[in-house]
Amino acid sequence: MKKTLKTIILLTLFLIISSLNIYAQSKPESEEPIKRKKIHLYFGTFLSTKVTTNFLYAITNNLYLGVSFRPGEKADSNEFFGLIGSRGFEIYDYKKSNFNNFFNLKSQYFFLGNFYTSLDLGILTGFEENITKYSITQVNNLEILPFTKTMFVSDRYSMLLGIGYRKEIFEHILLGSEIQYGILSGAKVNKHYSFNPTAYNGLPNDIISEQFYDDSNDYKTRRLMKISIYAGIAF
């Protein structure tokens, strides 16, 4: 996958540079600026089944402002069972809210023909995850030991700079591609536990085992690259 991604990036950069050179050599000095439609609506995706919807409005012939949205993952809820040897079993109730919806405020400026630079400011929505476990054991009598873990992951923010190419063909059809690079901020992670310490004779094994696994690295600030190929309409 990494090799394929690197190849596509290099090919895209090569095409952009080649097109810039051809455009500079072939453009007559007297050629008038390209007249663009006021509204650009297009849909793009790359290496993902999620489609991003983009809506842009021309403030000037070269400057476009707008928004984009990519839906995240649906909320999840299920129950499952586990065994505790021959003395009992566990029931898990798992719930997770909808998350990873991606909203962007977009700006694009056409600086040479159909080539543009872009600046995106976005937000990636967080989520709430709740796991309730009931340990049901029977030694001398039936005993139910509830344990609940709730985790909150805050929204994350992004800033992306990019370069792209978008052209209006047949007056109303849009075709384009874009490479963006930027940063995605870290998220705040809060975990809350609810249990009866007397029933568990201290800390439950679930909390003890989590001390050896730190998942906070999944939500640290990181670099972000986006490559998109898109199509849409102009009017």
Tab-separated table of C-alpha atoms in Angstrom:
chain	number	residue	atom	x	y	z
A	1	MET	CA	0.000	0.000	0.000
A	2	LYS	CA	2.807	2.457	0.915
A	3	LYS	CA	4.617	1.707	-2.352
A	4	THR	CA	1.420	2.275	-4.371
A	5	LEU	CA	0.699	5.527	-2.534
A	6	LYS	CA	4.244	6.807	-3.129
A	7	THR	CA	4.004	5.954	-6.840
A	8	ILE	CA	0.695	7.804	-7.214
A	9	ILE	CA	2.065	10.876	-5.406
A	10	LEU	CA	5.138	10.994	-7.657
A	11	LEU	CA	3.030	10.547	-10.803
A	12	THR	CA	0.615	13.280	-9.709
A	13	LEU	CA	3.467	15.687	-8.998
A	14	PHE	CA	5.039	14.854	-12.356
A	15	LEU	CA	1.764	15.535	-14.176
A	16	ILE	CA	1.292	18.848	-12.368
A	17	ILE	CA	4.831	20.034	-13.118
A	18	SER	CA	4.588	18.880	-16.744
A	19	SER	CA	1.230	20.593	-17.193
A	20	LEU	CA	2.571	23.819	-15.702
A	21	ASN	CA	5.493	23.774	-18.131
A	22	ILE	CA	3.286	23.030	-21.146
A	23	TYR	CA	0.797	25.710	-20.073
A	24	ALA	CA	3.535	28.321	-19.663
A	25	GLN	CA	4.978	27.540	-23.101
A	26	SER	CA	1.679	27.376	-24.986
A	27	LYS	CA	-0.268	30.272	-23.440
A	28	PRO	CA	-0.376	33.304	-25.750
A	29	GLU	CA	0.378	36.604	-24.097
A	30	SER	CA	-2.955	38.020	-25.276
A	31	GLU	CA	-5.062	35.119	-23.935
A	32	GLU	CA	-7.904	36.236	-21.679
A	33	PRO	CA	-8.281	34.818	-18.140
A	34	ILE	CA	-10.423	31.688	-17.781
A	35	LYS	CA	-14.034	32.532	-16.939
A	36	ARG	CA	-15.334	30.146	-14.300
A	37	LYS	CA	-18.803	29.309	-13.036
A	38	LYS	CA	-19.805	30.769	-9.670
A	39	ILE	CA	-20.707	27.491	-7.945
A	40	HIS	CA	-18.603	24.317	-7.905
A	41	LEU	CA	-20.106	21.165	-6.399
A	42	TYR	CA	-17.990	18.028	-6.573
A	43	PHE	CA	-17.483	14.640	-4.932
A	44	GLY	CA	-14.140	12.991	-4.324
A	45	THR	CA	-12.614	9.890	-2.771
A	46	PHE	CA	-9.267	8.116	-2.638
A	47	LEU	CA	-8.205	4.853	-0.945
A	48	SER	CA	-11.472	4.997	1.006
A	49	THR	CA	-15.111	4.076	0.542
A	50	LYS	CA	-16.163	7.355	2.136
A	51	VAL	CA	-17.077	10.097	-0.332
A	52	THR	CA	-16.332	13.751	0.474
A	53	THR	CA	-18.885	16.340	-0.658
A	54	ASN	CA	-17.468	19.788	-1.513
A	55	PHE	CA	-19.412	23.005	-2.123
A	56	LEU	CA	-17.556	26.153	-3.251
A	57	TYR	CA	-18.692	29.642	-4.216
A	58	ALA	CA	-16.649	32.153	-6.242
A	59	ILE	CA	-15.954	35.385	-4.361
A	60	THR	CA	-13.946	36.482	-7.387
A	61	ASN	CA	-13.138	34.690	-10.626
A	62	ASN	CA	-10.056	33.148	-8.987
A	63	LEU	CA	-10.996	32.922	-5.296
A	64	TYR	CA	-13.427	30.272	-4.036
A	65	LEU	CA	-14.694	29.747	-0.498
A	66	GLY	CA	-16.807	26.871	0.740
A	67	VAL	CA	-17.282	23.795	2.887
A	68	SER	CA	-16.803	20.054	2.631
A	69	PHE	CA	-18.130	17.080	4.569
A	70	ARG	CA	-17.222	13.413	4.833
A	71	PRO	CA	-19.463	11.124	6.909
A	72	GLY	CA	-17.826	9.117	9.666
A	73	GLU	CA	-18.550	5.756	11.241
A	74	LYS	CA	-22.045	4.857	12.393
A	75	ALA	CA	-22.930	4.376	16.038
A	76	ASP	CA	-22.452	0.805	17.244
A	77	SER	CA	-24.259	-1.197	19.893
A	78	ASN	CA	-24.091	-4.901	20.696
A	79	GLU	CA	-23.975	-7.502	23.446
A	80	PHE	CA	-21.784	-10.585	23.806
A	81	PHE	CA	-20.928	-13.280	26.349
A	82	GLY	CA	-17.715	-14.665	27.813
A	83	LEU	CA	-16.960	-17.612	30.116
A	84	ILE	CA	-15.166	-17.506	33.483
A	85	GLY	CA	-14.023	-21.098	33.633
A	86	SER	CA	-16.640	-23.392	35.095
A	87	ARG	CA	-17.794	-21.000	37.829
A	88	GLY	CA	-19.667	-18.417	35.809
A	89	PHE	CA	-19.829	-16.151	32.779
A	90	GLU	CA	-19.676	-12.481	31.736
A	91	ILE	CA	-22.145	-10.340	29.815
A	92	TYR	CA	-20.841	-7.311	27.917
A	93	ASP	CA	-23.001	-4.387	26.819
A	94	TYR	CA	-21.076	-2.250	24.305
A	95	LYS	CA	-22.108	1.144	22.903
A	96	LYS	CA	-20.197	3.645	20.780
A	97	SER	CA	-21.513	6.905	19.355
A	98	ASN	CA	-21.164	8.074	15.765
A	99	PHE	CA	-17.626	9.407	15.174
A	100	ASN	CA	-15.029	10.649	12.664
A	101	ASN	CA	-17.366	12.975	10.785
A	102	PHE	CA	-15.062	15.372	8.955
A	103	PHE	CA	-16.072	19.012	8.358
A	104	ASN	CA	-13.901	21.509	6.468
A	105	LEU	CA	-13.902	25.223	5.764
A	106	LYS	CA	-12.216	25.552	2.367
A	107	SER	CA	-10.482	28.295	0.413
A	108	GLN	CA	-8.980	27.913	-3.052
A	109	TYR	CA	-7.165	30.411	-5.235
A	110	PHE	CA	-6.526	29.792	-8.945
A	111	PHE	CA	-3.065	31.191	-9.583
A	112	LEU	CA	-2.299	29.810	-13.047
A	113	GLY	CA	-4.969	28.615	-15.453
A	114	ASN	CA	-6.769	25.704	-13.822
A	115	PHE	CA	-4.164	25.227	-11.075
A	116	TYR	CA	-5.019	26.390	-7.576
A	117	THR	CA	-3.644	26.482	-4.041
A	118	SER	CA	-5.853	25.551	-1.108
A	119	LEU	CA	-6.172	26.081	2.627
A	120	ASP	CA	-8.553	23.908	4.669
A	121	LEU	CA	-9.488	24.260	8.336
A	122	GLY	CA	-11.345	21.208	9.585
A	123	ILE	CA	-12.786	19.335	12.526
A	124	LEU	CA	-12.889	15.571	13.075
A	125	THR	CA	-15.632	14.646	15.536
A	126	GLY	CA	-14.844	12.596	18.628
A	127	PHE	CA	-16.949	9.943	20.326
A	128	GLU	CA	-18.199	8.380	23.542
A	129	GLU	CA	-17.655	4.670	24.204
A	130	ASN	CA	-19.394	2.788	26.991
A	131	ILE	CA	-18.705	-0.787	28.085
A	132	THR	CA	-20.722	-2.359	30.893
A	133	LYS	CA	-19.691	-5.816	32.071
A	134	TYR	CA	-21.650	-8.100	34.381
A	135	SER	CA	-19.603	-10.901	35.918
A	136	ILE	CA	-22.047	-13.570	37.068
A	137	THR	CA	-20.495	-16.186	39.317
A	138	GLN	CA	-21.927	-18.991	41.407
A	139	VAL	CA	-19.792	-20.474	44.133
A	140	ASN	CA	-22.106	-20.780	47.133
A	141	ASN	CA	-24.723	-18.412	45.755
A	142	LEU	CA	-25.391	-16.269	42.686
A	143	GLU	CA	-23.335	-13.051	42.623
A	144	ILE	CA	-23.505	-10.237	40.034
A	145	LEU	CA	-20.489	-7.915	39.828
A	146	PRO	CA	-21.147	-4.915	37.535
A	147	PHE	CA	-18.296	-2.931	36.019
A	148	THR	CA	-18.624	0.083	33.683
A	149	LYS	CA	-15.989	1.886	31.653
A	150	THR	CA	-16.841	5.119	29.831
A	151	MET	CA	-14.356	6.803	27.518
A	152	PHE	CA	-14.705	10.262	25.993
A	153	VAL	CA	-12.501	11.291	23.036
A	154	SER	CA	-12.741	14.968	22.119
A	155	ASP	CA	-12.975	16.509	18.661
A	156	ARG	CA	-9.754	17.016	16.697
A	157	TYR	CA	-8.788	19.933	14.479
A	158	SER	CA	-6.854	20.021	11.223
A	159	MET	CA	-5.138	22.495	8.922
A	160	LEU	CA	-4.193	21.487	5.387
A	161	LEU	CA	-2.313	23.280	2.618
A	162	GLY	CA	-2.475	21.930	-0.900
A	163	ILE	CA	-2.204	22.297	-4.618
A	164	GLY	CA	-4.738	21.062	-7.136
A	165	TYR	CA	-6.029	21.148	-10.663
A	166	ARG	CA	-9.703	21.579	-11.570
A	167	LYS	CA	-11.187	22.157	-15.000
A	168	GLU	CA	-14.664	22.849	-16.312
A	169	ILE	CA	-15.359	20.743	-19.396
A	170	PHE	CA	-18.489	20.805	-21.566
A	171	GLU	CA	-19.395	23.989	-19.628
A	172	HIS	CA	-20.878	22.257	-16.578
A	173	ILE	CA	-18.724	19.171	-15.836
A	174	LEU	CA	-15.889	19.383	-13.286
A	175	LEU	CA	-12.839	17.128	-13.166
A	176	GLY	CA	-9.898	17.586	-10.829
A	177	SER	CA	-7.360	16.260	-8.358
A	178	GLU	CA	-5.641	17.648	-5.281
A	179	ILE	CA	-2.738	16.912	-2.923
A	180	GLN	CA	-2.895	18.319	0.612
A	181	TYR	CA	-0.508	18.125	3.537
A	182	GLY	CA	-0.978	19.403	7.060
A	183	ILE	CA	-1.528	18.564	10.701
A	184	LEU	CA	-4.249	16.884	12.781
A	185	SER	CA	-4.338	17.932	16.431
A	186	GLY	CA	-4.389	15.520	19.318
A	187	ALA	CA	-7.555	14.621	21.213
A	188	LYS	CA	-8.287	14.724	24.915
A	189	VAL	CA	-9.089	11.245	26.257
A	190	ASN	CA	-11.017	10.877	29.510
A	191	LYS	CA	-11.821	7.508	31.062
A	192	HIS	CA	-14.250	6.891	33.909
A	193	TYR	CA	-14.766	3.621	35.786
A	194	SER	CA	-17.667	2.559	37.960
A	195	PHE	CA	-17.489	-0.569	40.151
A	196	ASN	CA	-17.819	-1.839	43.715
A	197	PRO	CA	-14.269	-2.095	45.141
A	198	THR	CA	-15.473	-4.304	47.996
A	199	ALA	CA	-16.963	-6.872	45.626
A	200	TYR	CA	-13.783	-6.939	43.539
A	201	ASN	CA	-11.421	-6.903	46.539
A	202	GLY	CA	-9.627	-3.921	45.030
A	203	LEU	CA	-9.241	-3.010	41.376
A	204	PRO	CA	-10.931	-5.141	38.671
A	205	ASN	CA	-8.585	-7.017	36.320
A	206	ASP	CA	-9.822	-4.854	33.418
A	207	ILE	CA	-8.305	-1.725	34.977
A	208	ILE	CA	-5.081	-3.486	35.954
A	209	SER	CA	-4.559	-4.861	32.420
A	210	GLU	CA	-5.109	-1.397	30.904
A	211	GLN	CA	-2.097	-0.069	32.786
A	212	PHE	CA	0.078	-2.160	30.465
A	213	TYR	CA	-1.603	-0.881	27.306
A	214	ASP	CA	-1.536	2.838	26.550
A	215	ASP	CA	-3.884	3.712	23.676
A	216	SER	CA	-3.342	7.475	24.050
A	217	ASN	CA	-0.790	7.333	21.205
A	218	ASP	CA	-3.715	6.765	18.827
A	219	TYR	CA	-4.956	10.282	19.538
A	220	LYS	CA	-1.751	12.337	19.550
A	221	THR	CA	-1.021	15.180	17.131
A	222	ARG	CA	0.074	13.790	13.780
A	223	ARG	CA	0.828	14.793	10.231
A	224	LEU	CA	-1.918	14.358	7.684
A	225	MET	CA	-1.808	13.854	3.917
A	226	LYS	CA	-4.810	13.743	1.610
A	227	ILE	CA	-4.872	12.922	-2.072
A	228	SER	CA	-8.187	13.177	-3.873
A	229	ILE	CA	-9.538	12.642	-7.358
A	230	TYR	CA	-12.950	14.170	-7.904
A	231	ALA	CA	-15.746	15.043	-10.305
A	232	GLY	CA	-18.811	17.240	-10.121
A	233	ILE	CA	-20.822	20.018	-11.692
A	234	ALA	CA	-20.413	23.792	-12.164
A	235	PHE	CA	-23.278	26.248	-12.535
